[in-house]
mmCIF file of C-alpha atoms in Angstrom:
data_model
loop_
_atom_site.group_PDB
_atom_site.id
_atom_site.type_symbol
_atom_site.label_atom_id
_atom_site.label_comp_id
_atom_site.label_asym_id
_atom_site.label_seq_id
_atom_site.Cartn_x
_atom_site.Cartn_y
_atom_site.Cartn_z
ATOM 1 C CA MET A 6 -13.173 19.295 29.984
ATOM 2 C CA ALA A 7 -10.838 18.737 27.272
ATOM 3 C CA GLN A 8 -11.579 17.031 24.366
ATOM 4 C CA LEU A 9 -11.680 13.757 23.544
ATOM 5 C CA LYS A 10 -8.285 12.398 22.287
ATOM 6 C CA VAL A 11 -8.258 9.428 19.886
ATOM 7 C CA VAL A 12 -5.399 7.574 17.833
ATOM 8 C CA ILE A 13 -6.523 5.173 15.454
ATOM 9 C CA CYS A 14 -4.104 2.875 13.845
ATOM 10 C CA GLY A 15 -4.629 2.574 10.080
ATOM 11 C CA ALA A 16 -5.323 4.474 7.390
ATOM 12 C CA GLY A 17 -7.314 2.426 5.254
ATOM 13 C CA ILE A 18 -11.026 2.054 4.441
ATOM 14 C CA ALA A 19 -12.303 1.346 8.306
ATOM 15 C CA GLY A 20 -9.543 4.155 9.842
ATOM 16 C CA ASN A 21 -10.502 6.751 7.310
ATOM 17 C CA ALA A 22 -14.103 6.290 8.204
ATOM 18 C CA LEU A 23 -14.036 6.482 11.613
ATOM 19 C CA ALA A 24 -11.554 10.030 11.294
ATOM 20 C CA PHE A 25 -13.685 11.242 9.300
ATOM 21 C CA TRP A 26 -16.937 10.892 11.759
ATOM 22 C CA LEU A 27 -15.144 11.067 14.815
ATOM 23 C CA SER A 28 -13.685 14.510 13.473
ATOM 24 C CA LYS A 29 -16.988 16.034 12.589
ATOM 25 C CA LEU A 30 -17.538 15.301 16.157
ATOM 26 C CA GLY A 31 -15.006 17.698 17.155
ATOM 27 C CA TYR A 32 -12.982 15.431 18.624
ATOM 28 C CA GLU A 33 -8.884 15.331 18.440
ATOM 29 C CA VAL A 34 -7.981 12.487 15.788
ATOM 30 C CA THR A 35 -4.801 11.307 15.025
ATOM 31 C CA VAL A 36 -3.990 8.544 12.589
ATOM 32 C CA VAL A 37 -0.979 6.900 12.034
ATOM 33 C CA GLU A 38 -0.268 4.768 8.890
ATOM 34 C CA ARG A 39 3.229 2.228 8.931
ATOM 35 C CA TRP A 40 3.303 2.896 5.056
ATOM 36 C CA PRO A 41 5.500 5.816 4.277
ATOM 37 C CA ASN A 42 2.454 7.440 2.338
ATOM 38 C CA LEU A 43 -2.071 7.035 2.081
ATOM 39 C CA ARG A 44 -1.457 3.225 0.765
ATOM 40 C CA ALA A 45 -4.654 4.336 -2.564
ATOM 41 C CA THR A 46 -3.953 1.291 -3.912
ATOM 42 C CA GLY A 47 -6.255 -2.088 -4.479
ATOM 43 C CA LEU A 48 -8.381 -3.451 -6.508
ATOM 44 C CA GLN A 49 -12.376 -3.319 -7.183
ATOM 45 C CA VAL A 50 -14.626 -3.289 -4.257
ATOM 46 C CA ASP A 51 -17.923 -2.436 -4.098
ATOM 47 C CA LEU A 52 -20.736 -0.966 -1.363
ATOM 48 C CA ARG A 53 -24.188 -2.914 -0.837
ATOM 49 C CA GLY A 54 -27.156 -2.021 1.009
ATOM 50 C CA PHE A 55 -26.286 -0.425 4.302
ATOM 51 C CA GLY A 56 -22.898 1.029 3.404
ATOM 52 C CA VAL A 57 -24.581 2.801 0.437
ATOM 53 C CA ASN A 58 -26.864 4.404 3.472
ATOM 54 C CA VAL A 59 -23.900 5.554 5.344
ATOM 55 C CA LEU A 60 -21.821 7.093 2.111
ATOM 56 C CA LYS A 61 -25.103 8.785 1.610
ATOM 57 C CA ARG A 62 -25.261 9.977 5.349
ATOM 58 C CA MET A 63 -21.253 11.158 5.158
ATOM 59 C CA GLY A 64 -22.225 13.544 2.468
ATOM 60 C CA LEU A 65 -19.996 11.871 -0.029
ATOM 61 C CA GLU A 66 -22.189 10.215 -2.705
ATOM 62 C CA GLN A 67 -21.834 12.425 -5.593
ATOM 63 C CA ALA A 68 -17.938 12.157 -4.926
ATOM 64 C CA PHE A 69 -18.287 8.537 -4.981
ATOM 65 C CA ARG A 70 -19.931 8.246 -8.217
ATOM 66 C CA ALA A 71 -17.804 10.624 -9.770
ATOM 67 C CA ARG A 72 -14.825 7.411 -9.295
ATOM 68 C CA THR A 73 -17.087 4.735 -10.098
ATOM 69 C CA ILE A 74 -16.206 1.999 -12.341
ATOM 70 C CA GLN A 75 -19.267 1.542 -14.919
ATOM 71 C CA GLU A 76 -18.887 -2.205 -14.749
ATOM 72 C CA GLN A 77 -21.859 -3.199 -16.429
ATOM 73 C CA GLY A 78 -22.230 -7.082 -15.006
ATOM 74 C CA LEU A 79 -20.581 -10.089 -14.642
ATOM 75 C CA GLU A 80 -20.187 -12.963 -17.076
ATOM 76 C CA PHE A 81 -19.182 -16.247 -16.776
ATOM 77 C CA ILE A 82 -17.424 -17.861 -19.746
ATOM 78 C CA ASN A 83 -15.831 -21.508 -21.338
ATOM 79 C CA SER A 84 -12.686 -22.210 -22.607
ATOM 80 C CA SER A 85 -13.714 -20.849 -25.776
ATOM 81 C CA GLY A 86 -14.851 -17.546 -24.486
ATOM 82 C CA GLU A 87 -18.559 -18.403 -24.911
ATOM 83 C CA GLN A 88 -20.715 -16.661 -22.786
ATOM 84 C CA LYS A 89 -22.575 -19.369 -20.669
ATOM 85 C CA ALA A 90 -24.510 -16.626 -17.635
ATOM 86 C CA TYR A 91 -24.714 -12.824 -17.524
ATOM 87 C CA PHE A 92 -25.262 -11.095 -13.975
ATOM 88 C CA PRO A 93 -26.318 -7.224 -15.155
ATOM 89 C CA ALA A 94 -25.548 -4.455 -12.547
ATOM 90 C CA ASN A 95 -28.280 -3.319 -10.646
ATOM 91 C CA ARG A 96 -28.807 0.228 -11.551
ATOM 92 C CA THR A 97 -32.410 0.692 -10.100
ATOM 93 C CA GLY A 98 -31.482 1.638 -6.653
ATOM 94 C CA LYS A 99 -33.793 -0.940 -5.474
ATOM 95 C CA GLY A 100 -33.736 -4.154 -3.711
ATOM 96 C CA LEU A 101 -30.670 -6.099 -3.834
ATOM 97 C CA GLN A 102 -27.297 -6.045 -5.883
ATOM 98 C CA SER A 103 -26.174 -8.504 -8.258
ATOM 99 C CA PHE A 104 -22.528 -9.672 -8.306
ATOM 100 C CA THR A 105 -22.165 -6.200 -9.759
ATOM 101 C CA THR A 106 -23.332 -3.230 -8.022
ATOM 102 C CA ASP A 107 -24.178 0.246 -8.567
ATOM 103 C CA HIS A 108 -21.075 1.499 -6.371
ATOM 104 C CA GLU A 109 -18.269 -0.020 -7.595
ATOM 105 C CA ILE A 110 -15.095 1.901 -6.828
ATOM 106 C CA MET A 111 -11.438 0.856 -7.050
ATOM 107 C CA ARG A 112 -10.174 0.704 -3.677
ATOM 108 C CA GLY A 113 -7.614 3.490 -3.543
ATOM 109 C CA ASP A 114 -9.910 5.318 -5.013
ATOM 110 C CA LEU A 115 -12.545 5.039 -1.809
ATOM 111 C CA CYS A 116 -9.407 5.665 0.314
ATOM 112 C CA ARG A 117 -8.218 8.561 -1.361
ATOM 113 C CA LEU A 118 -11.837 9.902 -1.310
ATOM 114 C CA LEU A 119 -11.810 9.124 2.313
ATOM 115 C CA TYR A 120 -8.977 10.838 3.348
ATOM 116 C CA ASP A 121 -9.524 13.943 1.139
ATOM 117 C CA ALA A 122 -12.416 14.487 3.006
ATOM 118 C CA THR A 123 -10.764 14.046 6.606
ATOM 119 C CA LYS A 124 -7.182 15.521 5.932
ATOM 120 C CA ASP A 125 -7.859 19.364 7.172
ATOM 121 C CA ARG A 126 -9.344 18.120 10.421
ATOM 122 C CA VAL A 127 -6.815 15.373 11.170
ATOM 123 C CA LYS A 128 -3.770 14.846 12.006
ATOM 124 C CA TYR A 129 -1.990 12.032 9.852
ATOM 125 C CA VAL A 130 1.557 10.462 10.459
ATOM 126 C CA PHE A 131 2.965 8.023 8.034
ATOM 127 C CA GLY A 132 5.915 5.781 8.162
ATOM 128 C CA VAL A 133 4.757 4.984 11.686
ATOM 129 C CA THR A 134 2.581 2.228 13.720
ATOM 130 C CA VAL A 135 2.113 1.233 17.302
ATOM 131 C CA GLU A 136 4.994 -0.681 19.312
ATOM 132 C CA SER A 137 2.858 -1.489 22.281
ATOM 133 C CA PHE A 138 0.533 0.004 24.636
ATOM 134 C CA GLU A 139 -0.064 0.656 28.307
ATOM 135 C CA GLU A 140 -3.716 1.701 29.950
ATOM 136 C CA ASN A 141 -4.771 3.471 33.175
ATOM 137 C CA ASN A 142 -7.814 4.463 34.892
ATOM 138 C CA THR A 143 -8.022 7.702 32.452
ATOM 139 C CA SER A 144 -5.845 7.104 29.868
ATOM 140 C CA VAL A 145 -3.586 4.817 27.014
ATOM 141 C CA GLU A 146 -0.104 5.351 26.586
ATOM 142 C CA VAL A 147 1.235 4.605 23.356
ATOM 143 C CA LEU A 148 4.392 3.645 22.019
ATOM 144 C CA PHE A 149 5.132 4.624 18.395
ATOM 145 C CA SER A 150 7.612 2.844 16.214
ATOM 146 C CA ASN A 151 9.231 6.104 15.971
ATOM 147 C CA GLY A 152 10.613 5.749 19.729
ATOM 148 C CA LYS A 153 7.671 8.861 20.456
ATOM 149 C CA LYS A 154 4.871 8.382 23.192
ATOM 150 C CA GLY A 155 1.261 9.961 23.093
ATOM 151 C CA CYS A 156 -0.999 9.942 25.450
ATOM 152 C CA PHE A 157 -4.921 9.199 24.450
ATOM 153 C CA ASP A 158 -8.124 8.375 25.822
ATOM 154 C CA LEU A 159 -8.596 5.795 22.781
ATOM 155 C CA LEU A 160 -6.737 3.599 21.091
ATOM 156 C CA VAL A 161 -8.404 1.951 17.719
ATOM 157 C CA GLY A 162 -6.864 -1.206 15.902
ATOM 158 C CA ALA A 163 -8.279 -0.492 12.260
ATOM 159 C CA ASP A 164 -5.329 -1.988 10.992
ATOM 160 C CA GLY A 165 -6.480 -5.147 8.859
ATOM 161 C CA GLN A 166 -7.016 -8.708 9.061
ATOM 162 C CA TRP A 167 -3.598 -9.643 10.399
ATOM 163 C CA SER A 168 -3.869 -6.852 13.368
ATOM 164 C CA ARG A 169 -0.913 -6.059 15.727
ATOM 165 C CA ILE A 170 -3.445 -3.855 17.871
ATOM 166 C CA ARG A 171 -5.310 -6.686 18.088
ATOM 167 C CA ARG A 172 -2.537 -9.148 19.038
ATOM 168 C CA LEU A 173 -1.656 -7.043 21.435
ATOM 169 C CA MET A 174 -5.085 -6.122 23.084
ATOM 170 C CA LEU A 175 -5.921 -10.040 22.983
ATOM 171 C CA GLY A 176 -2.639 -10.833 24.472
ATOM 172 C CA PRO A 177 -0.222 -13.971 23.287
ATOM 173 C CA ASP A 178 -2.081 -16.752 24.930
ATOM 174 C CA THR A 179 -5.035 -15.730 22.890
ATOM 175 C CA PRO A 180 -6.076 -18.455 20.143
ATOM 176 C CA ASP A 181 -5.777 -16.820 16.452
ATOM 177 C CA PRO A 182 -8.771 -15.282 15.771
ATOM 178 C CA PHE A 183 -8.177 -15.650 11.700
ATOM 179 C CA HIS A 184 -10.134 -18.559 10.550
ATOM 180 C CA PHE A 185 -8.859 -19.704 6.769
ATOM 181 C CA LEU A 186 -11.737 -20.391 4.336
ATOM 182 C CA GLY A 187 -9.159 -22.810 2.674
ATOM 183 C CA VAL A 188 -8.847 -20.457 -0.522
ATOM 184 C CA TYR A 189 -5.826 -18.583 -2.121
ATOM 185 C CA THR A 190 -6.200 -15.620 -4.283
ATOM 186 C CA GLY A 191 -3.896 -13.474 -6.194
ATOM 187 C CA TYR A 192 -4.497 -9.828 -7.220
ATOM 188 C CA PHE A 193 -2.975 -7.955 -10.217
ATOM 189 C CA THR A 194 -3.399 -5.568 -12.620
ATOM 190 C CA ILE A 195 -2.300 -5.861 -16.681
ATOM 191 C CA PRO A 196 -2.999 -3.462 -19.885
ATOM 192 C CA GLN A 197 -6.108 -4.500 -20.980
ATOM 193 C CA PRO A 198 -7.100 -2.056 -24.023
ATOM 194 C CA ILE A 199 -10.770 -0.833 -24.313
ATOM 195 C CA ARG A 200 -12.006 -1.396 -28.033
ATOM 196 C CA GLU A 201 -15.290 1.224 -29.341
ATOM 197 C CA GLY A 202 -17.714 0.066 -28.635
ATOM 198 C CA GLU A 203 -17.089 -2.762 -25.311
ATOM 199 C CA GLN A 204 -18.403 -2.429 -22.242
ATOM 200 C CA TYR A 205 -16.646 -2.905 -19.003
ATOM 201 C CA ILE A 206 -17.829 -6.584 -17.840
ATOM 202 C CA SER A 207 -16.247 -8.537 -15.034
ATOM 203 C CA THR A 208 -15.371 -12.459 -16.885
ATOM 204 C CA ASN A 209 -15.028 -15.337 -14.805
ATOM 205 C CA TYR A 210 -13.728 -18.034 -16.135
ATOM 206 C CA ILE A 211 -13.624 -21.604 -13.836
ATOM 207 C CA ALA A 212 -10.521 -23.933 -15.618
ATOM 208 C CA PRO A 213 -10.987 -27.853 -15.749
ATOM 209 C CA GLY A 214 -9.152 -29.826 -13.612
ATOM 210 C CA LYS A 215 -7.819 -29.293 -9.859
ATOM 211 C CA ARG A 216 -5.154 -27.338 -9.473
ATOM 212 C CA MET A 217 -3.232 -27.596 -6.591
ATOM 213 C CA GLY A 218 -0.035 -27.018 -5.244
ATOM 214 C CA LEU A 219 2.389 -28.002 -2.865
ATOM 215 C CA ARG A 220 5.689 -26.163 -3.494
ATOM 216 C CA ASP A 221 7.781 -24.993 -0.747
ATOM 217 C CA VAL A 222 7.556 -20.770 -1.072
ATOM 218 C CA ARG A 223 8.435 -18.548 1.384
ATOM 219 C CA ARG A 224 6.165 -15.880 2.373
ATOM 220 C CA GLY A 225 6.132 -12.985 1.139
ATOM 221 C CA SER A 226 8.743 -13.894 -1.523
ATOM 222 C CA VAL A 227 6.781 -12.299 -4.512
ATOM 223 C CA ASN A 228 8.864 -13.822 -7.436
ATOM 224 C CA GLU A 229 8.057 -17.111 -6.105
ATOM 225 C CA GLU A 230 4.919 -16.964 -5.847
ATOM 226 C CA LYS A 231 3.889 -15.815 -8.886
ATOM 227 C CA ALA A 232 6.178 -18.814 -10.043
ATOM 228 C CA ALA A 233 4.193 -21.163 -8.218
ATOM 229 C CA LEU A 234 0.943 -19.351 -9.646
ATOM 230 C CA ALA A 235 2.310 -19.634 -13.219
ATOM 231 C CA GLU A 236 3.280 -23.237 -12.962
ATOM 232 C CA LEU A 237 -0.215 -24.441 -11.982
ATOM 233 C CA PHE A 238 -2.358 -22.309 -14.279
ATOM 234 C CA GLN A 239 0.004 -23.383 -17.601
ATOM 235 C CA GLY A 240 -2.587 -24.310 -20.217
ATOM 236 C CA ALA A 241 -5.608 -23.963 -18.270
ATOM 237 C CA GLY A 242 -7.288 -22.297 -21.434
ATOM 238 C CA TRP A 243 -9.385 -19.222 -22.577
ATOM 239 C CA GLN A 244 -6.858 -16.394 -21.977
ATOM 240 C CA THR A 245 -5.060 -17.754 -19.099
ATOM 241 C CA ASP A 246 -1.316 -17.974 -20.682
ATOM 242 C CA ARG A 247 -1.826 -13.988 -21.952
ATOM 243 C CA ILE A 248 -3.082 -13.404 -17.883
ATOM 244 C CA LEU A 249 0.046 -15.293 -17.109
ATOM 245 C CA LYS A 250 2.525 -13.144 -18.925
ATOM 246 C CA GLY A 251 1.014 -10.460 -17.473
ATOM 247 C CA LEU A 252 1.591 -11.715 -14.231
ATOM 248 C CA MET A 253 5.127 -12.175 -14.531
ATOM 249 C CA LYS A 254 5.203 -8.641 -15.362
ATOM 250 C CA SER A 255 3.153 -6.852 -12.914
ATOM 251 C CA ASP A 256 4.087 -4.608 -10.286
ATOM 252 C CA ASP A 257 1.412 -4.508 -8.102
ATOM 253 C CA PHE A 258 0.756 -8.696 -7.221
ATOM 254 C CA TYR A 259 -0.150 -9.609 -3.894
ATOM 255 C CA LEU A 260 -1.501 -12.955 -2.455
ATOM 256 C CA GLU A 261 -3.511 -13.791 0.429
ATOM 257 C CA ARG A 262 -5.218 -16.381 2.329
ATOM 258 C CA LEU A 263 -8.919 -16.003 2.100
ATOM 259 C CA GLY A 264 -10.147 -15.916 5.723
ATOM 260 C CA LEU A 265 -12.519 -14.387 8.564
ATOM 261 C CA VAL A 266 -11.886 -12.903 11.564
ATOM 262 C CA LYS A 267 -14.305 -13.588 14.530
ATOM 263 C CA THR A 268 -12.966 -12.312 17.801
ATOM 264 C CA SER A 269 -14.900 -12.802 21.249
ATOM 265 C CA VAL A 270 -14.316 -9.038 22.178
ATOM 266 C CA TRP A 271 -14.044 -6.248 20.318
ATOM 267 C CA SER A 272 -12.487 -3.855 23.014
ATOM 268 C CA GLN A 273 -10.502 -3.991 26.114
ATOM 269 C CA GLY A 274 -10.843 -1.080 28.182
ATOM 270 C CA ARG A 275 -9.834 1.771 26.154
ATOM 271 C CA VAL A 276 -8.415 -0.012 23.087
ATOM 272 C CA VAL A 277 -11.641 -0.734 20.129
ATOM 273 C CA LEU A 278 -11.113 -2.785 17.324
ATOM 274 C CA ILE A 279 -12.564 -1.900 13.619
ATOM 275 C CA GLY A 280 -13.166 -3.055 10.640
ATOM 276 C CA ASP A 281 -11.169 -6.480 9.023
ATOM 277 C CA ALA A 282 -9.059 -5.963 12.100
ATOM 278 C CA ALA A 283 -12.142 -7.144 14.433
ATOM 279 C CA TYR A 284 -14.647 -8.900 11.911
ATOM 280 C CA CYS A 285 -13.288 -9.573 8.731
ATOM 281 C CA PRO A 286 -15.822 -11.078 6.674
ATOM 282 C CA SER A 287 -13.835 -12.328 3.562
ATOM 283 C CA ALA A 288 -14.008 -11.415 -0.173
ATOM 284 C CA VAL A 289 -16.261 -14.631 -0.042
ATOM 285 C CA THR A 290 -19.130 -12.114 1.476
ATOM 286 C CA GLY A 291 -19.220 -8.943 -1.268
ATOM 287 C CA MET A 292 -19.235 -7.438 2.396
ATOM 288 C CA GLY A 293 -16.109 -5.914 3.695
ATOM 289 C CA THR A 294 -15.985 -2.439 2.500
ATOM 290 C CA THR A 295 -19.917 -2.245 3.407
ATOM 291 C CA SER A 296 -18.611 -4.024 6.990
ATOM 292 C CA SER A 297 -15.677 -1.350 7.331
ATOM 293 C CA LEU A 298 -17.872 2.021 6.530
ATOM 294 C CA VAL A 299 -20.929 0.462 8.643
ATOM 295 C CA GLY A 300 -18.871 -0.460 11.855
ATOM 296 C CA ALA A 301 -16.947 2.998 12.039
ATOM 297 C CA TYR A 302 -20.140 4.820 11.585
ATOM 298 C CA ILE A 303 -21.650 2.909 14.676
ATOM 299 C CA LEU A 304 -18.737 3.038 16.819
ATOM 300 C CA ALA A 305 -18.366 6.809 16.061
ATOM 301 C CA GLY A 306 -22.212 7.382 16.717
ATOM 302 C CA GLU A 307 -21.988 5.526 20.144
ATOM 303 C CA ILE A 308 -18.972 7.886 21.081
ATOM 304 C CA GLY A 309 -21.172 11.204 20.350
ATOM 305 C CA GLN A 310 -23.854 9.999 21.997
ATOM 306 C CA HIS A 311 -22.503 8.679 25.053
ATOM 307 C CA CYS A 312 -19.849 11.434 25.412
ATOM 308 C CA GLY A 313 -21.344 13.990 23.373
ATOM 309 C CA SER A 314 -18.855 16.990 22.803
ATOM 310 C CA ASP A 315 -17.257 17.952 26.427
ATOM 311 C CA SER A 316 -17.387 14.508 28.253
ATOM 312 C CA LYS A 317 -14.983 11.251 28.618
ATOM 313 C CA GLU A 318 -17.333 9.704 30.997
ATOM 314 C CA GLY A 319 -19.190 7.652 29.058
ATOM 315 C CA LEU A 320 -16.485 6.321 26.595
ATOM 316 C CA LEU A 321 -16.008 2.353 27.769
ATOM 317 C CA THR A 322 -19.975 2.467 27.671
ATOM 318 C CA ALA A 323 -20.004 3.544 24.198
ATOM 319 C CA LEU A 324 -17.434 0.617 23.382
ATOM 320 C CA LYS A 325 -19.715 -1.977 24.632
ATOM 321 C CA GLN A 326 -22.898 0.063 22.726
ATOM 322 C CA TYR A 327 -20.889 -0.526 19.733
ATOM 323 C CA GLU A 328 -20.450 -4.062 20.000
ATOM 324 C CA GLN A 329 -23.826 -5.127 21.443
ATOM 325 C CA CYS A 330 -25.210 -2.850 18.151
ATOM 326 C CA PHE A 331 -23.220 -4.114 15.599
ATOM 327 C CA ARG A 332 -22.498 -7.521 16.222
ATOM 328 C CA PRO A 333 -25.776 -8.986 15.577
ATOM 329 C CA PHE A 334 -25.484 -7.756 11.839
ATOM 330 C CA MET A 335 -21.732 -9.089 12.095
ATOM 331 C CA ASP A 336 -22.914 -12.599 13.173
ATOM 332 C CA LYS A 337 -25.334 -12.506 9.607
ATOM 333 C CA VAL A 338 -22.843 -11.346 7.325
ATOM 334 C CA GLN A 339 -20.298 -14.553 8.903
ATOM 335 C CA LYS A 340 -22.370 -16.817 9.837
ATOM 336 C CA GLY A 341 -21.907 -20.357 8.700
ATOM 337 C CA LEU A 342 -18.470 -19.500 6.831
ATOM 338 C CA SER A 343 -16.075 -21.804 7.308
ATOM 339 C CA ARG A 344 -13.318 -23.765 5.627
ATOM 340 C CA ASP A 345 -16.002 -26.755 4.754
ATOM 341 C CA SER A 346 -18.598 -24.452 3.739
ATOM 342 C CA ASN A 347 -17.158 -22.341 1.417
ATOM 343 C CA VAL A 348 -18.368 -21.922 -1.816
ATOM 344 C CA LEU A 349 -15.410 -21.329 -3.859
ATOM 345 C CA THR A 350 -13.900 -24.819 -2.443
ATOM 346 C CA LYS A 351 -17.590 -26.728 -3.843
ATOM 347 C CA ILE A 352 -16.554 -25.324 -7.044
ATOM 348 C CA PRO A 353 -16.669 -28.443 -9.887
ATOM 349 C CA SER A 354 -13.648 -28.737 -11.844
ATOM 350 C CA SER A 355 -14.668 -31.427 -14.575
ATOM 351 C CA PRO A 356 -15.768 -30.495 -17.853
ATOM 352 C CA VAL A 357 -19.257 -32.140 -17.019
ATOM 353 C CA GLY A 358 -19.471 -30.478 -13.531
ATOM 354 C CA ILE A 359 -18.077 -27.259 -15.226
ATOM 355 C CA ALA A 360 -20.882 -27.725 -17.601
ATOM 356 C CA LEU A 361 -24.046 -28.151 -15.441
ATOM 357 C CA LEU A 362 -23.237 -24.981 -13.432
ATOM 358 C CA HIS A 363 -22.717 -23.246 -16.517
ATOM 359 C CA PHE A 364 -26.244 -24.453 -17.215
ATOM 360 C CA PHE A 365 -27.589 -23.859 -13.337
ATOM 361 C CA LEU A 366 -25.929 -20.164 -13.768
ATOM 362 C CA GLY A 367 -27.529 -19.472 -17.040
ATOM 363 C CA LEU A 368 -31.118 -20.295 -15.787
ATOM 364 C CA VAL A 369 -30.763 -17.851 -12.654
ATOM 365 C CA ALA A 370 -29.721 -15.468 -15.005
ATOM 366 C CA LEU A 371 -32.608 -16.272 -17.079
ATOM 367 C CA LEU A 372 -35.072 -16.005 -14.463
ATOM 368 C CA ARG A 373 -33.327 -13.192 -13.056
ATOM 369 C CA LEU A 374 -33.517 -14.703 -9.536
ATOM 370 C CA ASP A 375 -31.801 -13.159 -6.366
ATOM 371 C CA VAL A 376 -30.141 -16.573 -4.902
ATOM 372 C CA LEU A 377 -26.733 -14.966 -5.991
ATOM 373 C CA ALA A 378 -27.428 -12.091 -3.743
ATOM 374 C CA LYS A 379 -29.024 -14.080 -1.002
ATOM 375 C CA TYR A 380 -26.731 -16.659 -0.534
ATOM 376 C CA ILE A 381 -23.641 -16.080 -1.973
ATOM 377 C CA ILE A 382 -23.043 -12.464 -1.037
ATOM 378 C CA ARG A 383 -24.196 -12.029 2.804
ATOM 379 C CA GLU A 384 -26.092 -8.788 1.601
ATOM 380 C CA ASP A 385 -29.686 -9.358 2.667
ATOM 381 C CA VAL A 386 -29.228 -8.556 6.370
ATOM 382 C CA ARG A 387 -32.518 -9.099 7.777
ATOM 383 C CA GLU A 388 -33.632 -7.676 11.484
ATOM 384 C CA TRP A 389 -31.073 -5.227 11.598
ATOM 385 C CA ASP A 390 -31.814 -1.237 11.615
ATOM 386 C CA LEU A 391 -29.121 0.909 10.462
ATOM 387 C CA PRO A 392 -29.403 3.900 13.590
ATOM 388 C CA GLU A 393 -29.342 7.299 13.383
ATOM 389 C CA TYR A 394 -27.399 9.606 16.054
ATOM 390 C CA GLN A 395 -29.104 12.564 16.000
ATOM 391 C CA GLU A 396 -25.267 14.277 17.225
ATOM 392 C CA MET A 397 -24.015 13.110 13.873
ATOM 393 C CA ILE A 398 -26.972 14.558 11.762
ATOM 394 C CA GLN A 399 -26.782 17.768 13.180
ATOM 395 C CA ARG A 400 -22.919 18.143 12.821
ATOM 396 C CA GLN A 401 -23.789 17.324 8.785
ATOM 397 C CA GLU A 402 -26.337 19.825 8.341
#
C-alpha cells in the first residue's frame, strides 16, 4: 500500500515539529506556509517539563542549547530601578522551573532549528496556504491559494490561534473558540548594549495608575497601534520614555490579544488541528511552546502506532486517540483560565498595592517557594505521563 500523504498548513513550531516526526516515520509530508519564506521571527519562548523530554527524544537538545539565551533570571523593579524581587533560572535539571527556564530560546531560532532538521525529507511550499478542502471516504482534496489542487490522506491545521483550517473544519455556525483574557500585549525589540560584567536578566516594571485606552485604532495599522501605546504609557516612570522611543523606531512590532483556544473537537474526518490552532493556552501559562511540541509528538506517535509504515486503515482511530491522550494534559494547563481569573488583570495599580505585591514577591523569592511555577506558570501537570511510541523510538535509533 502507498505511504501516507500528509499536508500541514503552517510552518511554525507545531507544524515543523509534526513534520519532523511524520517524515521520520517514512510518510510523505508537505508543509505549506502563507509567508514567502520561513517566518523565523518572534521573541523569547521557553520549554518546560514534558516539552524538554520531547526535545530530547527528537535528538535536538544539544543543537537547541547551542542557540539558547543565557538569561540568568527575572527581576521586579520599582520606578527608581531598584530591584524588589529576583527569581534565578533553575539550572539544576530538577523540579519545576521558575519564570526563567534553562531552555530559553528565540522563537525564530527554534523554528529554524526544526526546519533545518526536517527540510531534507519534507516538501516545503512558501507563499501558499489552503483555500478550501473537500473530503471523501478515502482522502481529502485540498485547493491551495495558488490555484493548484492536491489529494492527501490527512490535512493538518497548524496555522495558529486564528486558524483558517479550524474555521473551515468547524463550519461558519460554530462559535469562535478563541476566548479573550482581557489583556493586549505588544512585542518589539530595541538596541540594548550589554556592558562587560552585565548579565541577561528579564526585567518587569509595574507602572502606577490604570492604563486604559478607548481609542479607535484600525486592526493591523501598526503606526496607529504604536501611537496609541506611546500615548498610554508616556511618563509612566523608570525607563519607559526611552523604551517608547525605541517602539516608534522598531520594525518588528506587533500587537495581540491574549487569549486561549478551546474547541469541542480537535479533528473531523481527515482534518486535524495541532498547536495554537487547537489548544492555544495563551502566553499567561508559559506553556505554549511546550504544548505545541508535545502535541505534535503525540499526534505523530498515534499515527505511527495505528497506521505503521504501510497502512492507512487506522488513521481516523489515531486522530481520536491523539485527542483522548492529550486533551487531559491541555485541560490541566488551561484549567480556570478566563477573563475574570487572568492574573494579569489582577495586578495592582496603586502605589500601595504595587509595594505590597513587591513585598510578597520578595518574600516568595527569599523563601524559594514554587508557588509561581505552580499557580501562574502551568508547568506542574500531574497525573499525566508522556507516552512512549516504539515506532518512533526505533526510527531514532
